[in-house]
Amino acid sequence: MGKSLEIQPSPNSESHPSLHDQEPGRCYINDLPYDVFHKIFTICHGRPTITDNSFTILASHVCRTWRHHALDTGTLWTKHEVRTRSPNFEKHSTFMDRANGAPLDVRIDEAPFRSSSVKHAKEIMRLLVRHVSHLRTLEVWRAPLKILRIMFDRFAELPAPQLRKLTVRSDKSTAWYAGGRPTKWKFQPFVRTEAPPLRELNLYGINPTNIIERFKGLQILRLKWTGVFKGVSPYDHAKAVQELLLHLPDLRYLLVGHRYPDNVGRDVNSLQLLPNVLPPPITHTSLMHASIGADPICSNAIMASLALPKLRYAIDRDQKELSLAVACLPIIAEPTECPFPALITLRLRGGYDESESIAHPRNAINMSHLDSVLSRLKQLRSLTFDHIDFEGNQYLPCVGWTCPKLEWLTFIACLGFSMTHVRSVVETRRQQQDTKKNFRPLIRLFVYQRSSEAPLVLEDGDREWLEGALKLEMKVYQRDPTAGQDYLGASLISTEDDSDMADLLNLLALPNASFGTVWAEDSDGLLAMIKARSAAAPKGGEGAPKRLREVPLSMCEEETPFPPATSFKRALMEAVDGADA
């Protein structure tokens, strides 16, 4: 910085007359109390765009006072990224020492292992071993197998009492990716010492079989490798997920998955009939978000084997709504407690003979339970019917009096109903709103129609009435698997601080809120973006908060943190609800 920072008083200020007689060249910001200076530095260091110690290094070179404050504040030296082909290990060592015991966040990218990989791995371990007692986050990205062995064989005997997050992503040649080289090596960090208090574990291409049950306090778990389900049958898939949940009673977010062909498990029978043999269902009372990366047959077997009273979202390997087969309806409607009472979105997938548009023999049996199922889903906000045959409108009317919080309704390549029937549902819900407290009308209706079918006819006045009552869109279905999926088109929040979530909800209740793709490595980053948007929002009049259906959002890459509790879209919806109230 070439110029010193000076505080310029207001022309009308009389509270500090001495400021009018400033000494030339004096930097008045240096007169701030240490605690205020510390707060300023901490805010700048914590900006979401800063992932290393770059701000602290810059601040320490401004002047003697700033350098003293920077070197005296260990929390400003906690972010460390090893991301170059020839890392300066002496520099990293100096910066880690300056942290003075403050919790460290370390990320190691693939670049150091492109040349002199073993040498660099050993240098990295020398650094980590010295500071392992205050390691808070460790991320190792796309490391080859030999590097993983050097690092995590050493970690087998090292205690890490402050470690909260561990992320390991191997390169594609490792044994647990499809086509990877076989190995007998076992991934066993901390196996010969006390297990660290991990809250988040992310393993890609890594077999966690030998360690997973040691981390009882996990709240977030992501596992992607070829053997994650321990077998190929639907029973194997369901049993593997059950075992994970039984080992981890506090888990709030689960992602499990592997690669499978896109055309597996989408035949009519697999959607109308569950597998004959499934493990007895288990109950897990903490899970709020499940991401299941398995083919549809196995995904439905997993869901049919679980009771998740806090589950809000179920999504697939592409982070889109998981299609729940109509074959699951009889199970959800059983007289026992509802297995998914907190569900926010439901994409119900049916099946019929597309060549002749003939209902499956089991369709009437399964769909007869729709009324009972929807009556139990008190929190449902979005309902999608995907390839459902309503068989002459037999099953659609119940949508008019169930799901009191429902606001979005979508039809994708469905049969056996008309737009007159749909209008009747919309009218029924509006009437229910007048007689029942907290019963909501529909605000969005999307209809994706098969091009091979005769177009749905809107009777005279129906289109005008529907367009006046809600947002209406009618499109031709192009066999796009993402059709109607924009409800979950949002990045997700990772936060351990309830106050951050409260701030987020307050900030979201702004006029004309509108966001594109959200990239956020933590809740602070997301909050910063929203605050910036808030400053530009108009006030009053047309600045009234918009309904959720008018707020576009886009999904981020899978590496973007996912929530222990909630999604960005859920937070947005709740904030908009509060603003409307």
Coordinates of C-alpha atoms in Angstrom, one line a residue:
M1 CA 0.0 0.0 0.0
G2 CA 1.6 3.2 -1.1
K3 CA -0.7 5.6 0.8
S4 CA -1.6 5.6 4.5
L5 CA -5.2 5.2 5.4
E6 CA -6.8 8.4 6.9
I7 CA -10.1 8.9 8.6
Q8 CA -11.9 11.9 7.1
P9 CA -14.4 13.5 9.5
S10 CA -17.8 14.7 8.4
P11 CA -17.9 18.5 7.7
N12 CA -20.7 18.8 10.3
S13 CA -18.9 16.7 13.0
E14 CA -18.4 18.4 16.3
S15 CA -17.8 15.3 18.4
H16 CA -14.1 15.0 17.5
P17 CA -12.8 18.5 16.8
S18 CA -9.2 17.3 17.1
L19 CA -9.7 15.3 13.9
H20 CA -9.7 18.6 11.9
D21 CA -6.1 19.2 12.9
Q22 CA -4.7 15.9 11.6
E23 CA -0.9 15.5 11.6
P24 CA 0.4 15.1 8.0
G25 CA 1.3 11.5 7.2
R26 CA -0.1 10.0 10.3
C27 CA -2.1 6.8 9.9
Y28 CA -5.0 7.1 12.3
I29 CA -6.2 3.6 11.7
N30 CA -3.2 2.4 13.7
D31 CA -4.7 4.2 16.8
L32 CA -7.6 1.7 16.9
P33 CA -7.7 -0.6 20.0
Y34 CA -6.2 -4.0 19.4
D35 CA -9.5 -5.8 19.7
V36 CA -11.0 -3.7 16.9
F37 CA -7.9 -4.2 14.8
H38 CA -8.1 -7.9 15.4
K39 CA -11.8 -8.0 14.4
I40 CA -11.0 -6.1 11.1
F41 CA -8.2 -8.5 10.3
T42 CA -10.3 -11.6 11.1
I43 CA -13.2 -10.4 8.8
C44 CA -10.8 -9.8 5.9
H45 CA -9.0 -13.1 6.5
G46 CA -12.4 -14.9 6.5
R47 CA -13.6 -13.7 3.2
P48 CA -14.9 -16.6 1.0
T49 CA -12.5 -15.7 -1.9
I50 CA -9.5 -16.1 0.4
T51 CA -8.6 -19.8 0.8
D52 CA -5.1 -19.4 2.1
N53 CA -3.1 -16.8 4.1
S54 CA -2.7 -14.3 1.3
F55 CA -4.5 -11.5 3.1
T56 CA -2.4 -12.0 6.3
I57 CA 0.8 -12.0 4.3
L58 CA -0.2 -8.7 2.6
A59 CA -1.2 -7.1 5.8
S60 CA 2.0 -8.1 7.5
H61 CA 4.0 -6.1 4.9
V62 CA 2.1 -2.8 5.2
C63 CA 3.9 -1.3 8.2
R64 CA 5.5 -2.3 11.5
T65 CA 2.2 -2.0 13.5
W66 CA 0.2 -4.1 11.0
R67 CA 3.0 -6.7 11.0
H68 CA 3.0 -6.8 14.8
H69 CA -0.8 -7.4 14.8
A70 CA -0.6 -10.0 12.0
L71 CA 2.2 -12.0 13.6
D72 CA 0.6 -11.8 17.0
T73 CA -2.7 -13.3 15.8
G74 CA -2.5 -17.0 15.3
T75 CA -6.0 -17.4 13.9
L76 CA -4.9 -15.4 10.8
W77 CA -2.4 -18.2 9.8
T78 CA -4.7 -21.2 9.8
K79 CA -5.5 -21.7 6.0
H80 CA -2.9 -23.7 4.1
E81 CA -3.1 -24.9 0.5
V82 CA -0.3 -27.0 -1.0
R83 CA -1.2 -26.6 -4.7
T84 CA 2.0 -26.1 -6.7
R85 CA 4.3 -28.6 -8.4
S86 CA 7.3 -27.4 -6.3
P87 CA 5.9 -26.3 -3.0
N88 CA 7.9 -24.0 -0.7
F89 CA 7.8 -26.2 2.4
E90 CA 9.9 -23.8 4.4
K91 CA 7.2 -21.1 3.9
H92 CA 4.4 -23.5 4.9
S93 CA 6.3 -24.5 8.0
T94 CA 6.8 -20.9 9.0
F95 CA 3.2 -20.0 8.5
M96 CA 2.0 -23.1 10.5
D97 CA 4.3 -22.1 13.3
R98 CA 2.7 -18.6 13.3
A99 CA -0.7 -20.2 13.9
N100 CA 0.6 -20.8 17.5
G101 CA -1.7 -23.7 18.1
A102 CA -4.9 -22.3 16.4
P103 CA -6.8 -25.0 14.5
L104 CA -5.4 -25.6 11.0
D105 CA -7.3 -26.1 7.7
V106 CA -5.0 -27.9 5.2
R107 CA -5.8 -28.7 1.6
I108 CA -3.3 -30.7 -0.6
D109 CA -4.0 -30.7 -4.3
E110 CA -2.7 -33.0 -7.0
A111 CA 0.0 -30.7 -8.3
P112 CA 2.7 -31.6 -5.8
F113 CA 2.5 -35.2 -6.9
R114 CA 3.1 -34.7 -10.6
S115 CA 6.9 -34.6 -10.0
S116 CA 9.0 -35.8 -7.1
S117 CA 5.8 -37.1 -5.7
V118 CA 7.2 -39.4 -3.0
K119 CA 9.7 -36.7 -1.9
H120 CA 6.9 -34.1 -1.7
A121 CA 4.6 -36.5 0.2
K122 CA 7.3 -37.1 2.9
E123 CA 7.8 -33.3 3.2
I124 CA 4.1 -32.8 3.6
M125 CA 3.9 -35.5 6.3
R126 CA 6.8 -33.9 8.2
L127 CA 4.7 -30.7 8.3
L128 CA 1.5 -32.4 9.3
V129 CA 3.1 -34.6 12.0
R130 CA 4.4 -31.5 13.8
H131 CA 1.0 -29.9 13.8
V132 CA -1.4 -32.9 13.9
S133 CA -2.5 -32.0 17.4
H134 CA -4.3 -28.9 16.1
L135 CA -5.3 -30.1 12.6
R136 CA -9.0 -29.2 12.1
T137 CA -9.5 -29.9 8.4
L138 CA -7.5 -32.1 6.1
E139 CA -8.3 -32.5 2.4
V140 CA -6.2 -34.6 -0.1
W141 CA -7.3 -34.3 -3.7
R142 CA -6.6 -36.8 -6.5
A143 CA -3.6 -38.4 -5.0
P144 CA -2.2 -41.6 -6.5
L145 CA -2.2 -44.8 -4.4
K146 CA 1.5 -44.7 -3.4
I147 CA 1.0 -41.2 -2.0
L148 CA -2.1 -42.3 -0.1
R149 CA -0.1 -45.2 1.4
I150 CA 2.7 -42.9 2.5
M151 CA 0.4 -40.5 4.2
F152 CA -2.3 -42.6 5.7
D153 CA -0.2 -45.4 6.9
R154 CA 1.6 -42.8 9.0
F155 CA -1.8 -41.4 10.2
A156 CA -2.7 -44.8 11.5
E157 CA -0.8 -44.1 14.6
L158 CA -1.2 -40.4 15.0
P159 CA -3.8 -38.8 17.2
A160 CA -5.7 -35.8 15.8
P161 CA -7.8 -34.6 18.7
Q162 CA -9.2 -31.5 16.9
L163 CA -9.9 -33.0 13.4
R164 CA -13.4 -32.3 12.3
K165 CA -13.3 -32.8 8.6
L166 CA -11.5 -35.3 6.4
T167 CA -11.7 -35.4 2.7
V168 CA -9.7 -37.8 0.5
R169 CA -10.1 -38.2 -3.3
S170 CA -7.9 -40.7 -5.0
D171 CA -7.0 -40.5 -8.7
K172 CA -8.8 -42.7 -11.2
S173 CA -6.2 -45.4 -11.3
T174 CA -6.7 -46.5 -7.7
A175 CA -8.3 -49.8 -6.9
W176 CA -11.8 -48.7 -5.9
Y177 CA -12.6 -46.9 -9.1
A178 CA -14.0 -49.0 -12.0
G179 CA -11.0 -50.2 -13.9
G180 CA -8.5 -49.3 -11.2
R181 CA -5.6 -51.5 -10.3
P182 CA -6.2 -54.2 -7.6
T183 CA -4.6 -53.7 -4.2
K184 CA -4.5 -55.3 -0.7
W185 CA -3.8 -52.0 1.0
K186 CA -6.3 -50.8 3.6
F187 CA -7.2 -47.2 4.3
Q188 CA -7.0 -47.1 8.1
P189 CA -6.1 -43.6 9.4
F190 CA -6.1 -43.3 13.2
V191 CA -6.7 -47.1 13.6
R192 CA -4.0 -47.5 16.3
T193 CA -4.9 -44.4 18.3
E194 CA -8.0 -42.7 19.6
A195 CA -10.5 -41.8 16.8
P196 CA -10.7 -38.0 16.2
P197 CA -14.1 -36.3 16.7
L198 CA -14.9 -36.1 13.0
R199 CA -18.1 -34.4 12.0
E200 CA -17.6 -34.7 8.2
L201 CA -16.0 -37.5 6.2
N202 CA -15.8 -37.4 2.3
L203 CA -14.1 -40.3 0.5
Y204 CA -14.0 -40.6 -3.3
G205 CA -12.5 -43.8 -4.7
I206 CA -11.5 -45.0 -1.2
N207 CA -12.8 -48.1 0.6
P208 CA -13.8 -47.0 4.2
T209 CA -14.9 -50.5 5.4
N210 CA -12.2 -50.7 8.1
I211 CA -12.8 -47.3 9.7
I212 CA -16.3 -46.0 9.3
E213 CA -17.8 -47.4 12.5
R214 CA -15.2 -45.6 14.6
F215 CA -16.6 -42.2 13.8
K216 CA -19.8 -42.3 15.7
G217 CA -20.2 -38.6 15.8
L218 CA -20.3 -38.1 12.0
Q219 CA -23.0 -35.7 10.8
I220 CA -22.0 -35.5 7.1
L221 CA -20.8 -38.6 5.1
R222 CA -20.1 -38.9 1.3
L223 CA -18.9 -42.2 -0.1
K224 CA -18.3 -42.8 -3.8
W225 CA -16.5 -46.0 -4.8
T226 CA -17.3 -49.1 -6.8
G227 CA -17.9 -51.3 -3.8
V228 CA -19.9 -49.0 -1.7
F229 CA -23.0 -51.2 -1.7
K230 CA -21.1 -54.5 -1.1
G231 CA -23.0 -56.3 -3.8
V232 CA -25.2 -56.0 -6.9
S233 CA -28.6 -57.1 -5.7
P234 CA -31.3 -54.7 -4.3
Y235 CA -31.0 -56.5 -1.0
D236 CA -27.2 -55.8 -0.9
H237 CA -27.8 -52.2 -1.6
A238 CA -30.5 -51.8 1.1
K239 CA -28.5 -53.7 3.7
A240 CA -25.3 -51.7 3.0
V241 CA -27.1 -48.4 3.6
Q242 CA -28.8 -49.8 6.7
E243 CA -25.5 -50.8 8.2
L244 CA -24.0 -47.4 7.6
L245 CA -26.9 -45.7 9.4
L246 CA -26.8 -48.1 12.3
H247 CA -23.1 -47.3 12.8
L248 CA -23.7 -43.5 12.6
P249 CA -26.7 -42.5 14.8
D250 CA -26.0 -38.7 14.5
L251 CA -25.8 -38.6 10.7
R252 CA -27.7 -35.8 9.1
Y253 CA -26.5 -35.9 5.5
L254 CA -25.6 -39.0 3.5
L255 CA -24.3 -39.4 0.0
V256 CA -23.5 -42.9 -1.3
G257 CA -23.1 -43.9 -4.9
H258 CA -21.3 -45.6 -7.7
R259 CA -21.4 -45.6 -11.5
Y260 CA -24.2 -47.5 -13.2
P261 CA -25.6 -47.5 -16.8
D262 CA -28.4 -44.9 -17.4
N263 CA -30.8 -47.4 -18.8
V264 CA -30.8 -49.8 -15.8
G265 CA -33.9 -50.3 -13.7
R266 CA -36.3 -48.1 -15.8
D267 CA -38.6 -50.8 -17.1
V268 CA -42.3 -50.8 -16.1
N269 CA -42.1 -53.8 -13.8
S270 CA -39.3 -52.4 -11.7
L271 CA -41.5 -49.3 -11.0
Q272 CA -44.7 -51.2 -10.2
L273 CA -43.1 -54.1 -8.2
L274 CA -40.5 -54.0 -5.5
P275 CA -37.9 -56.8 -5.2
N276 CA -39.2 -59.9 -3.5
V277 CA -36.5 -60.0 -0.8
L278 CA -35.6 -56.9 1.2
P279 CA -34.2 -56.6 4.7
P280 CA -36.6 -55.6 7.5
P281 CA -36.9 -51.8 7.7
I282 CA -34.9 -49.8 10.2
T283 CA -35.5 -46.3 11.7
H284 CA -32.8 -43.6 11.8
T285 CA -34.0 -40.5 13.6
S286 CA -31.3 -37.9 12.5
L287 CA -31.0 -38.2 8.7
M288 CA -32.3 -35.1 6.9
H289 CA -30.9 -35.4 3.5
A290 CA -30.1 -38.6 1.5
S291 CA -28.4 -38.8 -1.9
I292 CA -28.6 -42.3 -3.3
G293 CA -26.4 -43.0 -6.4
A294 CA -27.8 -46.4 -7.4
D295 CA -30.0 -47.6 -10.2
P296 CA -33.8 -47.1 -9.7
I297 CA -34.5 -50.7 -8.7
C298 CA -31.9 -50.5 -5.9
S299 CA -32.7 -47.0 -4.9
N300 CA -36.3 -47.9 -4.3
A301 CA -35.2 -51.0 -2.4
I302 CA -33.1 -48.8 -0.2
M303 CA -36.0 -46.3 0.4
A304 CA -38.4 -49.1 1.1
S305 CA -36.1 -50.5 3.8
L306 CA -35.8 -47.2 5.8
A307 CA -38.0 -45.1 8.1
L308 CA -36.5 -41.6 8.3
P309 CA -38.8 -39.3 10.3
K310 CA -36.6 -36.2 9.7
L311 CA -35.8 -36.8 6.0
R312 CA -36.5 -33.7 4.0
Y313 CA -34.9 -34.4 0.7
A314 CA -34.0 -37.6 -1.2
I315 CA -31.9 -37.0 -4.4
D316 CA -30.1 -39.2 -6.9
R317 CA -26.5 -39.3 -8.1
D318 CA -27.0 -36.2 -10.3
Q319 CA -28.3 -34.2 -7.3
K320 CA -31.8 -34.2 -8.7
E321 CA -34.9 -35.4 -7.0
L322 CA -34.9 -39.2 -6.5
S323 CA -37.7 -40.9 -8.3
L324 CA -39.8 -42.9 -5.9
A325 CA -41.6 -45.8 -7.6
V326 CA -45.3 -46.1 -7.2
A327 CA -44.5 -49.6 -5.8
C328 CA -43.4 -47.9 -2.6
L329 CA -46.9 -46.3 -2.0
P330 CA -48.4 -49.4 -0.2
I331 CA -45.4 -49.4 2.2
I332 CA -45.7 -45.6 3.0
A333 CA -49.4 -46.0 3.5
E334 CA -49.1 -48.9 6.1
P335 CA -50.8 -48.2 9.4
T336 CA -47.5 -47.9 11.2
E337 CA -46.0 -44.4 11.5
C338 CA -45.2 -42.6 8.2
P339 CA -41.6 -43.4 7.2
F340 CA -41.0 -39.9 5.7
P341 CA -43.3 -37.4 7.5
A342 CA -40.9 -34.4 7.0
L343 CA -40.5 -34.9 3.2
I344 CA -40.4 -31.5 1.4
T345 CA -40.3 -32.8 -2.2
L346 CA -41.7 -36.0 -3.8
R347 CA -41.1 -37.2 -7.4
L348 CA -43.4 -40.2 -7.8
R349 CA -42.5 -42.4 -10.8
G350 CA -45.0 -44.7 -12.4
G351 CA -44.8 -47.0 -15.4
Y352 CA -47.0 -48.0 -18.3
D353 CA -46.6 -49.7 -21.7
E354 CA -45.5 -46.7 -23.7
S355 CA -46.0 -48.4 -27.0
E356 CA -49.7 -48.9 -26.3
S357 CA -50.3 -46.6 -23.3
I358 CA -51.8 -49.5 -21.3
A359 CA -51.8 -49.4 -17.5
H360 CA -49.8 -51.9 -15.7
P361 CA -51.8 -54.6 -13.8
R362 CA -50.3 -53.4 -10.5
N363 CA -51.0 -49.7 -11.1
A364 CA -54.5 -49.7 -9.6
I365 CA -53.3 -51.5 -6.5
N366 CA -50.4 -49.1 -6.0
M367 CA -52.2 -45.9 -6.9
S368 CA -55.1 -46.7 -4.6
H369 CA -52.8 -45.8 -1.7
L370 CA -52.0 -42.3 -3.1
D371 CA -54.7 -40.5 -1.0
S372 CA -53.4 -42.2 2.3
V373 CA -49.8 -41.4 1.4
L374 CA -50.4 -37.7 0.6
S375 CA -52.5 -37.3 3.7
R376 CA -49.4 -38.2 5.8
L377 CA -47.0 -35.8 4.1
K378 CA -47.9 -32.6 6.0
Q379 CA -44.6 -30.8 5.0
L380 CA -44.7 -31.5 1.3
R381 CA -44.1 -28.4 -0.9
S382 CA -43.4 -29.9 -4.3
L383 CA -45.2 -32.9 -5.9
T384 CA -44.2 -34.3 -9.3
F385 CA -46.1 -37.1 -11.1
D386 CA -43.7 -38.8 -13.5
H387 CA -45.1 -41.2 -16.1
I388 CA -48.2 -41.8 -13.9
D389 CA -51.4 -43.3 -15.3
F390 CA -54.3 -41.8 -13.4
E391 CA -56.7 -44.2 -15.2
G392 CA -59.6 -41.7 -15.9
N393 CA -58.8 -39.3 -13.1
Q394 CA -59.3 -41.9 -10.4
Y395 CA -56.4 -40.9 -8.3
L396 CA -55.8 -37.2 -8.9
P397 CA -58.7 -35.5 -6.9
C398 CA -57.0 -36.3 -3.5
V399 CA -54.3 -33.7 -4.3
G400 CA -57.0 -31.1 -3.7
W401 CA -57.4 -31.8 0.0
T402 CA -54.1 -33.3 1.1
C403 CA -50.5 -31.9 1.6
P404 CA -51.6 -28.5 3.2
K405 CA -48.2 -26.8 2.4
L406 CA -48.1 -28.0 -1.3
E407 CA -47.3 -25.1 -3.7
W408 CA -45.7 -26.8 -6.8
L409 CA -47.4 -29.4 -8.9
T410 CA -45.8 -31.0 -12.0
F411 CA -46.9 -33.6 -14.5
I412 CA -44.4 -35.4 -16.7
A413 CA -45.6 -37.6 -19.5
C414 CA -48.7 -38.7 -17.5
L415 CA -51.9 -40.3 -18.8
G416 CA -55.5 -40.7 -17.8
F417 CA -56.3 -37.1 -16.8
S418 CA -57.4 -33.8 -18.4
M419 CA -56.8 -30.1 -17.7
T420 CA -60.3 -29.8 -16.5
H421 CA -59.4 -32.3 -13.8
V422 CA -56.3 -30.3 -13.0
R423 CA -58.3 -27.1 -12.7
S424 CA -60.7 -28.8 -10.3
V425 CA -57.7 -29.7 -8.1
V426 CA -56.5 -26.1 -8.1
E427 CA -60.0 -24.8 -7.3
T428 CA -60.4 -27.3 -4.5
R429 CA -57.2 -26.2 -2.9
R430 CA -58.2 -22.5 -3.1
Q431 CA -61.5 -23.5 -1.3
Q432 CA -59.6 -25.4 1.3
Q433 CA -57.5 -22.3 1.9
D434 CA -60.7 -20.4 2.8
T435 CA -61.8 -23.0 5.4
K436 CA -58.6 -24.5 6.8
K437 CA -55.9 -22.5 8.6
N438 CA -52.4 -22.8 7.1
F439 CA -53.7 -24.6 3.9
R440 CA -51.9 -23.2 0.9
P441 CA -53.0 -22.8 -2.7
L442 CA -50.9 -24.0 -5.6
I443 CA -48.7 -21.3 -7.0
R444 CA -47.0 -23.2 -9.9
L445 CA -48.3 -25.8 -12.3
F446 CA -46.0 -27.4 -15.0
V447 CA -47.3 -30.0 -17.5
Y448 CA -44.8 -31.9 -19.7
Q449 CA -46.7 -33.8 -22.3
R450 CA -45.6 -36.7 -24.5
S451 CA -45.3 -35.6 -28.1
S452 CA -46.9 -38.9 -29.2
E453 CA -50.1 -38.2 -27.3
A454 CA -52.9 -36.0 -28.4
P455 CA -52.4 -32.6 -26.9
L456 CA -54.2 -31.8 -23.6
V457 CA -57.1 -29.5 -24.3
L458 CA -57.8 -26.4 -22.3
E459 CA -61.5 -25.7 -22.3
D460 CA -62.8 -22.2 -22.9
G461 CA -61.7 -20.0 -20.1
D462 CA -59.5 -22.6 -18.4
R463 CA -56.2 -21.2 -19.5
E464 CA -57.1 -17.6 -18.5
W465 CA -58.4 -18.8 -15.1
L466 CA -55.3 -21.0 -14.4
E467 CA -52.9 -18.3 -15.5
G468 CA -54.6 -15.9 -13.2
A469 CA -54.4 -18.3 -10.3
L470 CA -50.8 -19.5 -10.6
K471 CA -47.8 -19.8 -12.9
L472 CA -48.8 -22.2 -15.7
E473 CA -46.4 -23.8 -18.2
M474 CA -47.3 -26.5 -20.7
K475 CA -44.4 -28.1 -22.7
V476 CA -43.6 -31.1 -24.8
Y477 CA -41.7 -33.8 -22.9
Q478 CA -38.4 -34.4 -24.6
R479 CA -37.3 -37.4 -22.5
D480 CA -35.1 -35.0 -20.5
P481 CA -34.3 -36.7 -17.2
T482 CA -34.0 -33.2 -15.6
A483 CA -37.6 -32.2 -16.6
G484 CA -39.3 -30.6 -13.7
Q485 CA -36.2 -30.8 -11.5
D486 CA -35.7 -27.1 -10.9
Y487 CA -37.1 -27.4 -7.5
L488 CA -33.8 -28.8 -6.2
G489 CA -31.7 -26.6 -8.6
A490 CA -29.7 -25.0 -5.8
S491 CA -26.4 -25.3 -4.1
L492 CA -26.6 -26.3 -0.5
I493 CA -25.4 -24.8 2.7
S494 CA -22.8 -26.3 5.1
T495 CA -22.9 -24.7 8.5
E496 CA -22.4 -25.8 12.0
D497 CA -23.6 -22.4 13.4
D498 CA -27.3 -21.9 13.9
S499 CA -26.8 -18.1 14.0
D500 CA -25.5 -18.3 10.4
M501 CA -28.7 -20.0 9.4
A502 CA -30.7 -17.4 11.2
D503 CA -28.8 -14.6 9.4
L504 CA -29.3 -16.4 6.1
L505 CA -33.1 -16.6 6.6
N506 CA -33.3 -12.9 7.5
L507 CA -31.2 -11.9 4.5
L508 CA -33.2 -14.1 2.1
A509 CA -36.4 -12.2 2.9
L510 CA -35.4 -9.4 0.6
P511 CA -37.2 -7.7 -2.2
N512 CA -36.6 -9.1 -5.7
A513 CA -34.2 -11.8 -4.5
S514 CA -32.6 -13.5 -7.5
F515 CA -29.5 -15.7 -7.8
G516 CA -27.7 -17.5 -10.5
T517 CA -25.3 -20.4 -9.7
V518 CA -24.2 -20.2 -6.1
W519 CA -20.6 -21.2 -5.4
A520 CA -20.0 -21.3 -1.6
E521 CA -17.3 -23.2 0.2
D522 CA -19.0 -22.3 3.5
S523 CA -22.0 -20.5 4.9
D524 CA -19.9 -17.2 5.2
G525 CA -19.4 -17.3 1.5
L526 CA -23.1 -17.7 0.7
L527 CA -24.0 -15.0 3.2
A528 CA -21.5 -12.6 1.6
M529 CA -23.1 -13.1 -1.8
I530 CA -26.6 -12.6 -0.4
K531 CA -25.6 -9.4 1.5
A532 CA -24.2 -8.0 -1.7
R533 CA -27.5 -8.8 -3.5
S534 CA -29.4 -7.3 -0.6
A535 CA -27.6 -3.9 -1.0
A536 CA -28.8 -3.7 -4.6
A537 CA -32.4 -4.6 -3.9
P538 CA -35.1 -2.0 -4.4
K539 CA -37.3 -1.1 -1.4
G540 CA -41.0 -1.0 -1.2
G541 CA -43.6 -1.1 -3.9
E542 CA -42.4 -3.6 -6.5
G543 CA -39.8 -4.6 -4.0
A544 CA -42.2 -6.9 -2.2
P545 CA -40.6 -10.3 -1.6
K546 CA -41.2 -12.6 -4.6
R547 CA -42.7 -16.0 -4.3
L548 CA -40.3 -18.9 -4.6
R549 CA -41.4 -19.9 -8.1
E550 CA -39.9 -16.7 -9.4
V551 CA -36.4 -17.2 -7.9
P552 CA -34.0 -19.0 -10.3
L553 CA -31.2 -21.1 -8.9
S554 CA -28.6 -23.4 -10.4
M555 CA -27.0 -26.6 -9.2
C556 CA -23.3 -26.5 -8.4
E557 CA -20.7 -29.3 -8.9
E558 CA -20.7 -32.2 -6.6
E559 CA -17.6 -30.9 -4.7
T560 CA -19.7 -28.0 -3.4
P561 CA -20.4 -28.6 0.3
F562 CA -23.8 -30.1 1.0
P563 CA -25.9 -29.5 4.1
P564 CA -25.9 -31.2 7.5
A565 CA -29.4 -29.9 7.8
T566 CA -31.0 -28.0 5.0
S567 CA -30.8 -26.8 1.4
F568 CA -30.5 -23.3 0.1
K569 CA -33.9 -23.7 -1.6
R570 CA -35.5 -24.8 1.6
A571 CA -34.1 -21.8 3.5
L572 CA -35.3 -19.5 0.7
M573 CA -38.8 -21.0 0.8
E574 CA -39.1 -20.6 4.5
A575 CA -37.8 -17.0 4.4
V576 CA -40.3 -16.1 1.6
D577 CA -43.0 -17.7 3.7
G578 CA -42.1 -15.6 6.6
A579 CA -42.0 -12.4 4.5
D580 CA -45.4 -13.1 3.0
A581 CA -46.9 -13.7 6.4

